[in-house]
PDB file of C-alpha atoms in Angstrom:
ATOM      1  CA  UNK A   1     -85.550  -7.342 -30.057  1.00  0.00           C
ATOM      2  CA  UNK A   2     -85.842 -11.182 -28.885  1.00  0.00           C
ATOM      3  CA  UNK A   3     -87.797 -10.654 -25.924  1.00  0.00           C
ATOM      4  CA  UNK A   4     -90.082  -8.009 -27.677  1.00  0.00           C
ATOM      5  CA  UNK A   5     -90.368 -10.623 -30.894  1.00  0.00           C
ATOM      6  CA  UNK A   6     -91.030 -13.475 -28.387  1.00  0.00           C
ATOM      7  CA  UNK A   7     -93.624 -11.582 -25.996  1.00  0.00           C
ATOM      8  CA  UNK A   8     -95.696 -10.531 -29.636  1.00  0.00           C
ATOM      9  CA  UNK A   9     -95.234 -14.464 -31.027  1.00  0.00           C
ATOM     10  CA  UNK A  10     -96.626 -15.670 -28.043  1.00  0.00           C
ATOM     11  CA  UNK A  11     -99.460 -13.003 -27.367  1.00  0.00           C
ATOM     12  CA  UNK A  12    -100.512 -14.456 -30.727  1.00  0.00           C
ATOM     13  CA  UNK A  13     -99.905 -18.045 -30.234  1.00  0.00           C
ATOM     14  CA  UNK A  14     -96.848 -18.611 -31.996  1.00  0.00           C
ATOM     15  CA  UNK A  15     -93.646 -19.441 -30.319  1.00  0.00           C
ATOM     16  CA  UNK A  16     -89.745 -17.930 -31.197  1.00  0.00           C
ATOM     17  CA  UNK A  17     -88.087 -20.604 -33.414  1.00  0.00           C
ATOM     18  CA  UNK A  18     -84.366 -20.513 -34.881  1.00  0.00           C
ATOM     19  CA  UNK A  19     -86.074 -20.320 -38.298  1.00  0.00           C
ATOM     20  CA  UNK A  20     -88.121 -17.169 -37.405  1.00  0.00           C
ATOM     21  CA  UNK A  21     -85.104 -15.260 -35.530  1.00  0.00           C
ATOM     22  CA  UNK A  22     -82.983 -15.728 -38.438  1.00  0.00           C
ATOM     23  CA  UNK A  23     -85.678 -14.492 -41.031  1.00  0.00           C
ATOM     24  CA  UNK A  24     -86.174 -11.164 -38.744  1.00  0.00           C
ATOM     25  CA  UNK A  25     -82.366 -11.008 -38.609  1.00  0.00           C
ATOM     26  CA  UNK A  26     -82.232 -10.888 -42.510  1.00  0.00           C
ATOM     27  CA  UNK A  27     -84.823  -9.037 -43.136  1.00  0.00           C
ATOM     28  CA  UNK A  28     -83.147  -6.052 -40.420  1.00  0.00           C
ATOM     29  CA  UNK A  29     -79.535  -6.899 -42.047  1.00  0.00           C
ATOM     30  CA  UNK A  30     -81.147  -6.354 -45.599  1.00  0.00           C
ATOM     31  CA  UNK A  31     -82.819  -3.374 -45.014  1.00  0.00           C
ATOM     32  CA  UNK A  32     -85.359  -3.588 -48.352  1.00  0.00           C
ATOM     33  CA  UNK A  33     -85.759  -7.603 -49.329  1.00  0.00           C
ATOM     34  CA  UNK A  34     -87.774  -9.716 -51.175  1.00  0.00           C
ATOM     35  CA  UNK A  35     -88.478 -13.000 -50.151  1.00  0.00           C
ATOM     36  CA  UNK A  36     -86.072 -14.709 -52.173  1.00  0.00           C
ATOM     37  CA  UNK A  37     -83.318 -12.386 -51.100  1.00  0.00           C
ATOM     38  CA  UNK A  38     -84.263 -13.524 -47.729  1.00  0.00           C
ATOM     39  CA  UNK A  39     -84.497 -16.867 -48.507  1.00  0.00           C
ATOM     40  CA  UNK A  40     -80.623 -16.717 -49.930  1.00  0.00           C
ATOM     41  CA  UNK A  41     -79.586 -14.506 -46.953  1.00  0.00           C
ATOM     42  CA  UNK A  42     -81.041 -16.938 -44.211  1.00  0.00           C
ATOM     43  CA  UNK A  43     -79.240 -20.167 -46.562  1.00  0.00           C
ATOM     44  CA  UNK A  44     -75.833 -18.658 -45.707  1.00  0.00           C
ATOM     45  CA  UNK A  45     -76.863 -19.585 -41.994  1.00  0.00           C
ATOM     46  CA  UNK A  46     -79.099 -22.227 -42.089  1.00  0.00           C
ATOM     47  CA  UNK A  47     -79.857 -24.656 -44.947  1.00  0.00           C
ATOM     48  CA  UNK A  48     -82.505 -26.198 -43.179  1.00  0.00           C
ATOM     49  CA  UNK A  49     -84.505 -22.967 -43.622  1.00  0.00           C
ATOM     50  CA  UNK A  50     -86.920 -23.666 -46.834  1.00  0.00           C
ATOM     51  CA  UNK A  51     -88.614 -21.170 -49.137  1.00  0.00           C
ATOM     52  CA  UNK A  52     -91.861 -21.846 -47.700  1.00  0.00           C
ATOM     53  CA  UNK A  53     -90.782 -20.777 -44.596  1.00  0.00           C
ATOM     54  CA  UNK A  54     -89.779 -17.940 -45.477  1.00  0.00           C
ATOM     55  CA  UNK A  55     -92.956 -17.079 -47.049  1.00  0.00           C
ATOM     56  CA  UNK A  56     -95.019 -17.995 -44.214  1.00  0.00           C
ATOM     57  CA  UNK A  57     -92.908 -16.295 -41.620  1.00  0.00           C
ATOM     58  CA  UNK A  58     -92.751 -13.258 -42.803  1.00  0.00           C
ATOM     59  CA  UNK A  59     -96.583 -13.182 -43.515  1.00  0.00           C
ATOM     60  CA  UNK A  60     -96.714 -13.828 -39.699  1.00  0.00           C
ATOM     61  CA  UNK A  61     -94.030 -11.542 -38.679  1.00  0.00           C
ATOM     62  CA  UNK A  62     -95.925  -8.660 -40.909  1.00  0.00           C
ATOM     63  CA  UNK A  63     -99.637  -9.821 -39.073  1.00  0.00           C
ATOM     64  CA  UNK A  64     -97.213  -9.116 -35.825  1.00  0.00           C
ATOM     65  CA  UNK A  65     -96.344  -5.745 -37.054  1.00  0.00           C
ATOM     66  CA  UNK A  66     -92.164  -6.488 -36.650  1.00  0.00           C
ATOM     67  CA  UNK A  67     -92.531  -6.121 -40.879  1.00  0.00           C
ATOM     68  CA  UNK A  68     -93.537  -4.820 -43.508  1.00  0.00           C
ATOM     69  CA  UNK A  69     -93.520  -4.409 -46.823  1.00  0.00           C
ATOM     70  CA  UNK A  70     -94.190  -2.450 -49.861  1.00  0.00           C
ATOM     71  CA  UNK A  71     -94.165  -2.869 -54.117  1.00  0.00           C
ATOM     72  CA  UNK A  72     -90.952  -1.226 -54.885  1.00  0.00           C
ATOM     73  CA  UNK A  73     -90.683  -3.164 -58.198  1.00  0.00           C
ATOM     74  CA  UNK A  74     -92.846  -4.997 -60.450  1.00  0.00           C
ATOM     75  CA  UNK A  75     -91.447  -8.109 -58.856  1.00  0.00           C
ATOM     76  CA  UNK A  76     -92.460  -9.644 -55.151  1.00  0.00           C
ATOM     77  CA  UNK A  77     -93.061  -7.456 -52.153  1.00  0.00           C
ATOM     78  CA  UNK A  78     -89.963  -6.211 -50.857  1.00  0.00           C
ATOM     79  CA  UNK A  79     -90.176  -6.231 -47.475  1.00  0.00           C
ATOM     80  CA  UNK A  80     -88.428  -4.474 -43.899  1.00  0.00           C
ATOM     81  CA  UNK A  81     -88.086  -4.537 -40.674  1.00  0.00           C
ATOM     82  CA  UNK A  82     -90.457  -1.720 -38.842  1.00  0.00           C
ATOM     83  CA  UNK A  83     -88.013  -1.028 -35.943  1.00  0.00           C
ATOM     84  CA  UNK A  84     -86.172   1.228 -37.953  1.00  0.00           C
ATOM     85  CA  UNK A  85     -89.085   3.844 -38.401  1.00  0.00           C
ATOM     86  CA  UNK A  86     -91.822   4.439 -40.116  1.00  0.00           C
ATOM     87  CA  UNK A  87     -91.365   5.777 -44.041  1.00  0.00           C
ATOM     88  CA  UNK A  88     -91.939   5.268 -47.319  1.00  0.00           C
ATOM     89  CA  UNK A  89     -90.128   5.303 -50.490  1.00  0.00           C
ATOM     90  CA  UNK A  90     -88.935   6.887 -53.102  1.00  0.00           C
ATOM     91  CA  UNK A  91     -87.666   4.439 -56.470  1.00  0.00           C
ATOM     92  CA  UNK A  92     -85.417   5.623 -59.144  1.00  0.00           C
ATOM     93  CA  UNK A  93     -86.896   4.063 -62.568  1.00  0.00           C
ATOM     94  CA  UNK A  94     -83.228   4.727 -64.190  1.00  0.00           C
ATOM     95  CA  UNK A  95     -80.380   2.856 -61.391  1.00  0.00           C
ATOM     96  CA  UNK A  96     -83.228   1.204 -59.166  1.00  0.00           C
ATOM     97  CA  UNK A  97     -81.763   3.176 -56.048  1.00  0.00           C
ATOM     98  CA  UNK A  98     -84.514   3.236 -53.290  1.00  0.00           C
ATOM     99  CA  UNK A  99     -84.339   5.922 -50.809  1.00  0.00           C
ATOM    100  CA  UNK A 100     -86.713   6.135 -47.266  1.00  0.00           C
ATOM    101  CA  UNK A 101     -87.992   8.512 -46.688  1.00  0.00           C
ATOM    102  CA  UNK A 102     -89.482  10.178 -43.045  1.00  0.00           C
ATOM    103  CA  UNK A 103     -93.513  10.490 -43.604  1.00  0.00           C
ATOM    104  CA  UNK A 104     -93.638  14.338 -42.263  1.00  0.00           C
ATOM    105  CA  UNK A 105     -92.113  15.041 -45.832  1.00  0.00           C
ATOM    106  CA  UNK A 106     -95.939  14.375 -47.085  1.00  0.00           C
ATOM    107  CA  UNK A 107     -97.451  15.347 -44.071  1.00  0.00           C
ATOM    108  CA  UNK A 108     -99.430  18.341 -45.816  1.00  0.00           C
ATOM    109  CA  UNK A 109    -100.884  15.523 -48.364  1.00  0.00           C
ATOM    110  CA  UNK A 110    -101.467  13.324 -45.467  1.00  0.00           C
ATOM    111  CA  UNK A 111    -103.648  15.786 -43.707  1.00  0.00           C
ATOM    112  CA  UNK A 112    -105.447  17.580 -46.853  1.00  0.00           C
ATOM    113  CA  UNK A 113    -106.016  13.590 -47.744  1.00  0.00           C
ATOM    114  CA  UNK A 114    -107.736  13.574 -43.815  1.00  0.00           C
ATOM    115  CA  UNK A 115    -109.620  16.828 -44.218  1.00  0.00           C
ATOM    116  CA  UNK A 116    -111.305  16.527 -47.553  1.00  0.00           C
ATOM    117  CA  UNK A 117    -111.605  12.847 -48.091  1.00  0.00           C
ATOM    118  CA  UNK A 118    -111.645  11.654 -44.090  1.00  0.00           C
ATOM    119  CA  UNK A 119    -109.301   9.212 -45.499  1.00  0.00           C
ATOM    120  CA  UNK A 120    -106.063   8.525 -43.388  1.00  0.00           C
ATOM    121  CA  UNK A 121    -102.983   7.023 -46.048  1.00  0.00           C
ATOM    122  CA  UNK A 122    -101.075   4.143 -44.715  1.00  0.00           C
ATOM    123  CA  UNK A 123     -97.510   5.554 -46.532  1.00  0.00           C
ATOM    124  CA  UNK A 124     -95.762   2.639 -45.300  1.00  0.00           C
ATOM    125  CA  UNK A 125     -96.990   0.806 -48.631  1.00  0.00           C
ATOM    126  CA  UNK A 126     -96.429   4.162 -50.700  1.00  0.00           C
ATOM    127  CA  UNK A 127     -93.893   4.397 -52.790  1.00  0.00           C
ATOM    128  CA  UNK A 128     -92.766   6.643 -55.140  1.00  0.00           C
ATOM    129  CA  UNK A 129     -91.263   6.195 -58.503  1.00  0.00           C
ATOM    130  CA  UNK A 130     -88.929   8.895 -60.589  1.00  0.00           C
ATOM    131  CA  UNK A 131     -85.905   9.866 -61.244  1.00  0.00           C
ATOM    132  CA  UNK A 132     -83.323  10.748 -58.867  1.00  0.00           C
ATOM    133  CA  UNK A 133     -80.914  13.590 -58.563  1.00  0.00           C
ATOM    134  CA  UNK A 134     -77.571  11.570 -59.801  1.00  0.00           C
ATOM    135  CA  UNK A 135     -79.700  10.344 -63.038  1.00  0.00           C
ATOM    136  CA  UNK A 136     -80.848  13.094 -63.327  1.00  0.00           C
ATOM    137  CA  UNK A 137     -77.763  14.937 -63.718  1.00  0.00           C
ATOM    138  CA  UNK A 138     -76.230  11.952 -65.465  1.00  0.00           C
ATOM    139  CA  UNK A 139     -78.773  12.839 -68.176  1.00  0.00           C
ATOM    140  CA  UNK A 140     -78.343  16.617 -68.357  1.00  0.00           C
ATOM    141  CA  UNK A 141     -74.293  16.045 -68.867  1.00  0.00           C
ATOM    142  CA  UNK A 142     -74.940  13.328 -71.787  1.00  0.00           C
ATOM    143  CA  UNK A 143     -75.045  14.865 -75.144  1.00  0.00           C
TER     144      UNK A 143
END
């Protein structure tokens, strides 16, 4: 991932720094992060690493297209790394749990969406919100 992170920095006129490896690192180690999460993840390394930085890199590191990120709560953008795969998410309103989930599960939306609207859905910002299947049952066994 370094070369392919330095080759897209530099195609854009940006160059790798410590600071920026260890955000990427965080936000691949995290999985689904705000940027404060990231900010305390990247401290545990580095305490020269400031909150600003954070901010700013990862708004670079999303215009790169090695993040992204999505509203999974009503707080910040939570953001992740795009080398995992594309997907989007499904919250739980009751624990919080977030599950990913592959796009081709909405496919049929995605394409009706195409064919009636011409619209085409970026579902890497979608998510989802609900209940899911352990609060669910949770629920049913309460009296």
């Amino acid at each position: 991932m370094t070369e392919e992170l330095r080759d897209r920095l530099r195609g854009k006129g940006y160059r790798l720094t410590p600071q920026r490896e260890l955000i990427l690192r965080a936000v691949e180690k995290l999985r689904h992060a705000t940027p404060d999460e990231v900010y305390a993840e990247v401290q545990a390394a580095s305490s020269a690493v400031n909150r600003s930085t954070v901010y700013r890199t990862l708004e670079v590191l999303e215009e790169l297209g090695l993040v992204r990120h999505a509203h999974i709560t009503d707080r910040a953008p939570t953001y992740h790394a795009v080398g995992d795969h594309e997907h989007f998410h499904l919250v739980c309103r009751n624990c919080q749990g977030v599950t990913s989930v592959d796009p081709d599960v909405i496919a049929p939306a995605i394409e009706a969406l195409r064919a009636s609207h011409g619209f085409a859905p970026d579902v890497g910002h979608l998510t989802v919100f609900g209940t899911c299947a352990d609060c669910q049952s949770t629920a049913k066994d309460l009296p």
